[in-house]
């Protein structure tokens, strides 16, 4: 009897409980607004973790995906998919890298994994330079290059990765002097997201470029969070005025549809089966990514991200209790003193504003790129109230 009861319970499948959840169910969304099951409205400055780039349920996006689904949703990479070619052309144009090549996949980790792998195929080497505070994803090599031992399983441990302090030019030079001919690639976020919205300095990125040139190593720009127009430039690394060899992208690319990619400099020559994926670049994914780029172009969203973002940053810097405001465009980190560690929760449950966070006490703003100045003002007024508890 008892065994039966236990079995009955075991027969009910549970979720594998890996996420600490807020007790909120979102049932409707439009632009930068979402509603929960009780009808409560929220301002979304989190964008589902930097994913919502053109706003929730954008009519053009919904139509393009619906139309595509009614034609063909998926076929494998064994046949021609002209939408992929269209996407590559559009991405080349909007990102200003028409001579680069596009490989499509499904997630940020997968994009970084493929970039690291391709770099190693290219120069036949094994060592990767990554940085303190970095987050590159959870697949085997991407997680090994992530500075968080808690999420690196024993099977992912490798001595191929060399972690260096972020923005430390002397340490970078020393590492190249020590391992130069063994270094396959250097992977770096233009602005560290999980690391607390910390920007790679211009001289540091320039040094990466020149050392990679000198040693024939590959400069990989992880643009998964800081890219896709979020800072006002398509790739935030490009503020440094030097080009990376490979840019990885995901989050904002599909406005919520899982699609990712790597943009690859012309010097890398592909061969058949070098990289591959079942789902990557399917018809629906391409339609989603094209819809995003079309809206970005049509509504000048990169300029809007720069303008509204700069406004927010300038206004946030006026709050005396804020320790530091970091970031660019609509990738903003607000560092608060330890005693104000309830502000993010206050914003969500009292002011009904979604924001992100980074440890220990940084509020992350990662909203849609068409956030309005009125939204920004709404946040600023409510931030003031949330600070008071
Ligand atoms: N790289 C960066 C900079 C990220 O912020 C993330 C996700 O947060 C990833 C890679 C991994 O992306 P995904 O979760 O899509 O695998």
mmCIF file of N, CA and C in Angstrom, residues 45-46 49 133 191-199 225 313 316 321-328 331-345 347 353-366 379 383 387:
data_model
loop_
_atom_site.group_PDB
_atom_site.id
_atom_site.type_symbol
_atom_site.label_atom_id
_atom_site.label_comp_id
_atom_site.label_asym_id
_atom_site.label_seq_id
_atom_site.Cartn_x
_atom_site.Cartn_y
_atom_site.Cartn_z
ATOM 1 N N UNK A 45 12.188 46.142 -17.388
ATOM 2 C CA UNK A 45 13.528 46.678 -17.675
ATOM 3 C C UNK A 45 14.571 45.562 -17.630
ATOM 4 N N UNK A 46 14.098 44.345 -17.636
ATOM 5 C CA UNK A 46 14.977 43.164 -17.575
ATOM 6 C C UNK A 46 14.997 42.477 -18.945
ATOM 7 N N UNK A 49 16.092 38.893 -19.343
ATOM 8 C CA UNK A 49 17.540 38.725 -19.357
ATOM 9 C C UNK A 49 18.152 39.149 -20.707
ATOM 10 N N UNK A 133 35.695 37.157 -13.675
ATOM 11 C CA UNK A 133 34.356 37.772 -13.768
ATOM 12 C C UNK A 133 33.602 37.357 -15.019
ATOM 13 N N UNK A 191 31.265 44.122 -22.461
ATOM 14 C CA UNK A 191 30.875 44.564 -21.119
ATOM 15 C C UNK A 191 30.461 43.305 -20.369
ATOM 16 N N UNK A 192 31.146 43.002 -19.283
ATOM 17 C CA UNK A 192 30.770 41.809 -18.522
ATOM 18 C C UNK A 192 29.379 42.001 -17.932
ATOM 19 N N UNK A 193 28.505 41.017 -18.177
ATOM 20 C CA UNK A 193 27.130 41.107 -17.686
ATOM 21 C C UNK A 193 27.006 40.516 -16.301
ATOM 22 N N UNK A 194 27.124 39.186 -16.227
ATOM 23 C CA UNK A 194 27.060 38.494 -14.926
ATOM 24 C C UNK A 194 28.118 39.076 -13.980
ATOM 25 N N UNK A 195 29.245 39.488 -14.536
ATOM 26 C CA UNK A 195 30.350 40.045 -13.747
ATOM 27 C C UNK A 195 30.035 41.412 -13.151
ATOM 28 N N UNK A 196 28.866 41.984 -13.467
ATOM 29 C CA UNK A 196 28.462 43.219 -12.784
ATOM 30 C C UNK A 196 28.506 44.464 -13.657
ATOM 31 N N UNK A 197 28.344 44.323 -14.970
ATOM 32 C CA UNK A 197 28.379 45.455 -15.915
ATOM 33 C C UNK A 197 29.731 46.179 -15.801
ATOM 34 N N UNK A 198 30.747 45.472 -16.239
ATOM 35 C CA UNK A 198 32.101 46.038 -16.230
ATOM 36 C C UNK A 198 32.615 46.045 -17.656
ATOM 37 N N UNK A 199 33.024 47.230 -18.093
ATOM 38 C CA UNK A 199 33.386 47.402 -19.496
ATOM 39 C C UNK A 199 34.868 47.118 -19.725
ATOM 40 N N UNK A 225 25.522 39.138 -24.642
ATOM 41 C CA UNK A 225 24.691 40.049 -23.854
ATOM 42 C C UNK A 225 24.908 41.513 -24.248
ATOM 43 N N UNK A 313 21.655 56.840 -17.616
ATOM 44 C CA UNK A 313 22.946 56.789 -16.904
ATOM 45 C C UNK A 313 23.230 58.143 -16.243
ATOM 46 N N UNK A 316 20.859 58.593 -13.288
ATOM 47 C CA UNK A 316 21.159 57.685 -12.171
ATOM 48 C C UNK A 316 22.393 58.148 -11.401
ATOM 49 N N UNK A 321 23.105 58.061 -3.046
ATOM 50 C CA UNK A 321 23.329 56.768 -2.367
ATOM 51 C C UNK A 321 23.893 55.700 -3.321
ATOM 52 N N UNK A 322 23.781 55.946 -4.621
ATOM 53 C CA UNK A 322 24.282 54.954 -5.579
ATOM 54 C C UNK A 322 25.803 54.986 -5.569
ATOM 55 N N UNK A 323 26.418 53.804 -5.386
ATOM 56 C CA UNK A 323 27.888 53.768 -5.301
ATOM 57 C C UNK A 323 28.520 54.047 -6.649
ATOM 58 N N UNK A 324 27.947 53.392 -7.707
ATOM 59 C CA UNK A 324 28.511 53.583 -9.049
ATOM 60 C C UNK A 324 27.468 53.208 -10.095
ATOM 61 N N UNK A 325 27.470 53.929 -11.198
ATOM 62 C CA UNK A 325 26.625 53.567 -12.341
ATOM 63 C C UNK A 325 27.584 53.189 -13.468
ATOM 64 N N UNK A 326 27.389 51.987 -14.019
ATOM 65 C CA UNK A 326 28.320 51.524 -15.073
ATOM 66 C C UNK A 326 27.529 51.106 -16.312
ATOM 67 N N UNK A 327 28.224 51.025 -17.430
ATOM 68 C CA UNK A 327 27.608 50.488 -18.643
ATOM 69 C C UNK A 327 27.517 51.511 -19.746
ATOM 70 N N UNK A 328 26.814 51.122 -20.792
ATOM 71 C CA UNK A 328 26.624 51.961 -21.972
ATOM 72 C C UNK A 328 25.259 51.675 -22.548
ATOM 73 N N UNK A 331 22.525 48.904 -21.401
ATOM 74 C CA UNK A 331 23.135 47.852 -20.579
ATOM 75 C C UNK A 331 23.745 48.574 -19.388
ATOM 76 N N UNK A 332 22.961 48.654 -18.318
ATOM 77 C CA UNK A 332 23.330 49.551 -17.216
ATOM 78 C C UNK A 332 23.411 48.779 -15.904
ATOM 79 N N UNK A 333 24.453 49.037 -15.145
ATOM 80 C CA UNK A 333 24.599 48.448 -13.811
ATOM 81 C C UNK A 333 24.562 49.555 -12.773
ATOM 82 N N UNK A 334 23.726 49.366 -11.743
ATOM 83 C CA UNK A 334 23.617 50.353 -10.664
ATOM 84 C C UNK A 334 24.122 49.674 -9.400
ATOM 85 N N UNK A 335 25.313 50.053 -8.962
ATOM 86 C CA UNK A 335 25.865 49.407 -7.763
ATOM 87 C C UNK A 335 25.388 50.138 -6.512
ATOM 88 N N UNK A 336 24.777 49.352 -5.624
ATOM 89 C CA UNK A 336 24.227 49.931 -4.394
ATOM 90 C C UNK A 336 25.015 49.453 -3.186
ATOM 91 N N UNK A 337 25.013 50.241 -2.108
ATOM 92 C CA UNK A 337 25.672 49.763 -0.893
ATOM 93 C C UNK A 337 24.938 48.547 -0.330
ATOM 94 N N UNK A 338 25.689 47.735 0.427
ATOM 95 C CA UNK A 338 25.176 46.470 0.961
ATOM 96 C C UNK A 338 23.828 46.624 1.681
ATOM 97 N N UNK A 339 23.684 47.724 2.452
ATOM 98 C CA UNK A 339 22.453 47.881 3.254
ATOM 99 C C UNK A 339 21.214 48.103 2.373
ATOM 100 N N UNK A 340 21.424 48.396 1.083
ATOM 101 C CA UNK A 340 20.264 48.581 0.199
ATOM 102 C C UNK A 340 20.016 47.343 -0.670
ATOM 103 N N UNK A 341 20.230 46.165 -0.083
ATOM 104 C CA UNK A 341 20.105 44.942 -0.887
ATOM 105 C C UNK A 341 18.651 44.514 -1.140
ATOM 106 N N UNK A 342 17.686 45.292 -0.632
ATOM 107 C CA UNK A 342 16.274 44.960 -0.861
ATOM 108 C C UNK A 342 15.678 45.727 -2.041
ATOM 109 N N UNK A 343 16.466 46.622 -2.634
ATOM 110 C CA UNK A 343 15.894 47.544 -3.630
ATOM 111 C C UNK A 343 15.339 46.796 -4.846
ATOM 112 N N UNK A 344 16.062 45.774 -5.301
ATOM 113 C CA UNK A 344 15.582 45.038 -6.483
ATOM 114 C C UNK A 344 14.216 44.382 -6.181
ATOM 115 N N UNK A 345 14.099 43.799 -5.011
ATOM 116 C CA UNK A 345 12.821 43.169 -4.612
ATOM 117 C C UNK A 345 11.726 44.219 -4.459
ATOM 118 N N UNK A 347 11.532 47.041 -6.016
ATOM 119 C CA UNK A 347 11.144 47.478 -7.362
ATOM 120 C C UNK A 347 10.148 46.501 -7.973
ATOM 121 N N UNK A 353 8.315 46.779 -11.207
ATOM 122 C CA UNK A 353 9.298 46.981 -12.278
ATOM 123 C C UNK A 353 10.286 45.810 -12.247
ATOM 124 N N UNK A 354 10.401 45.122 -13.378
ATOM 125 C CA UNK A 354 11.377 44.036 -13.480
ATOM 126 C C UNK A 354 12.758 44.613 -13.777
ATOM 127 N N UNK A 355 13.755 44.188 -12.997
ATOM 128 C CA UNK A 355 15.150 44.510 -13.304
ATOM 129 C C UNK A 355 15.965 43.235 -13.124
ATOM 130 N N UNK A 356 17.208 43.281 -13.576
ATOM 131 C CA UNK A 356 18.091 42.136 -13.357
ATOM 132 C C UNK A 356 19.032 42.435 -12.205
ATOM 133 N N UNK A 357 19.918 41.483 -11.903
ATOM 134 C CA UNK A 357 20.883 41.742 -10.829
ATOM 135 C C UNK A 357 22.227 41.102 -11.142
ATOM 136 N N UNK A 358 23.228 41.554 -10.451
ATOM 137 C CA UNK A 358 24.528 40.880 -10.480
ATOM 138 C C UNK A 358 25.034 40.927 -9.059
ATOM 139 N N UNK A 359 25.773 39.902 -8.681
ATOM 140 C CA UNK A 359 26.216 39.827 -7.292
ATOM 141 C C UNK A 359 27.387 40.791 -7.082
ATOM 142 N N UNK A 360 27.590 41.372 -5.895
ATOM 143 C CA UNK A 360 26.742 41.199 -4.736
ATOM 144 C C UNK A 360 25.521 42.131 -4.750
ATOM 145 N N UNK A 361 25.646 43.351 -5.221
ATOM 146 C CA UNK A 361 24.481 44.241 -5.076
ATOM 147 C C UNK A 361 24.386 45.237 -6.235
ATOM 148 N N UNK A 362 24.318 44.664 -7.427
ATOM 149 C CA UNK A 362 24.216 45.502 -8.625
ATOM 150 C C UNK A 362 22.874 45.233 -9.292
ATOM 151 N N UNK A 363 22.127 46.315 -9.553
ATOM 152 C CA UNK A 363 20.878 46.181 -10.315
ATOM 153 C C UNK A 363 21.242 46.320 -11.781
ATOM 154 N N UNK A 364 20.755 45.378 -12.585
ATOM 155 C CA UNK A 364 21.083 45.414 -14.022
ATOM 156 C C UNK A 364 19.855 45.828 -14.812
ATOM 157 N N UNK A 365 20.003 46.823 -15.669
ATOM 158 C CA UNK A 365 18.917 47.195 -16.572
ATOM 159 C C UNK A 365 19.264 46.699 -17.969
ATOM 160 N N UNK A 366 18.379 45.880 -18.521
ATOM 161 C CA UNK A 366 18.616 45.274 -19.841
ATOM 162 C C UNK A 366 17.310 45.292 -20.646
ATOM 163 N N UNK A 379 10.773 54.836 -14.438
ATOM 164 C CA UNK A 379 11.720 54.073 -13.609
ATOM 165 C C UNK A 379 12.409 54.984 -12.597
ATOM 166 N N UNK A 383 12.410 54.374 -8.754
ATOM 167 C CA UNK A 383 13.688 53.984 -8.147
ATOM 168 C C UNK A 383 13.895 54.795 -6.868
ATOM 169 N N UNK A 387 14.277 53.094 -3.186
ATOM 170 C CA UNK A 387 15.477 53.302 -2.339
ATOM 171 C C UNK A 387 15.076 53.596 -0.890
#
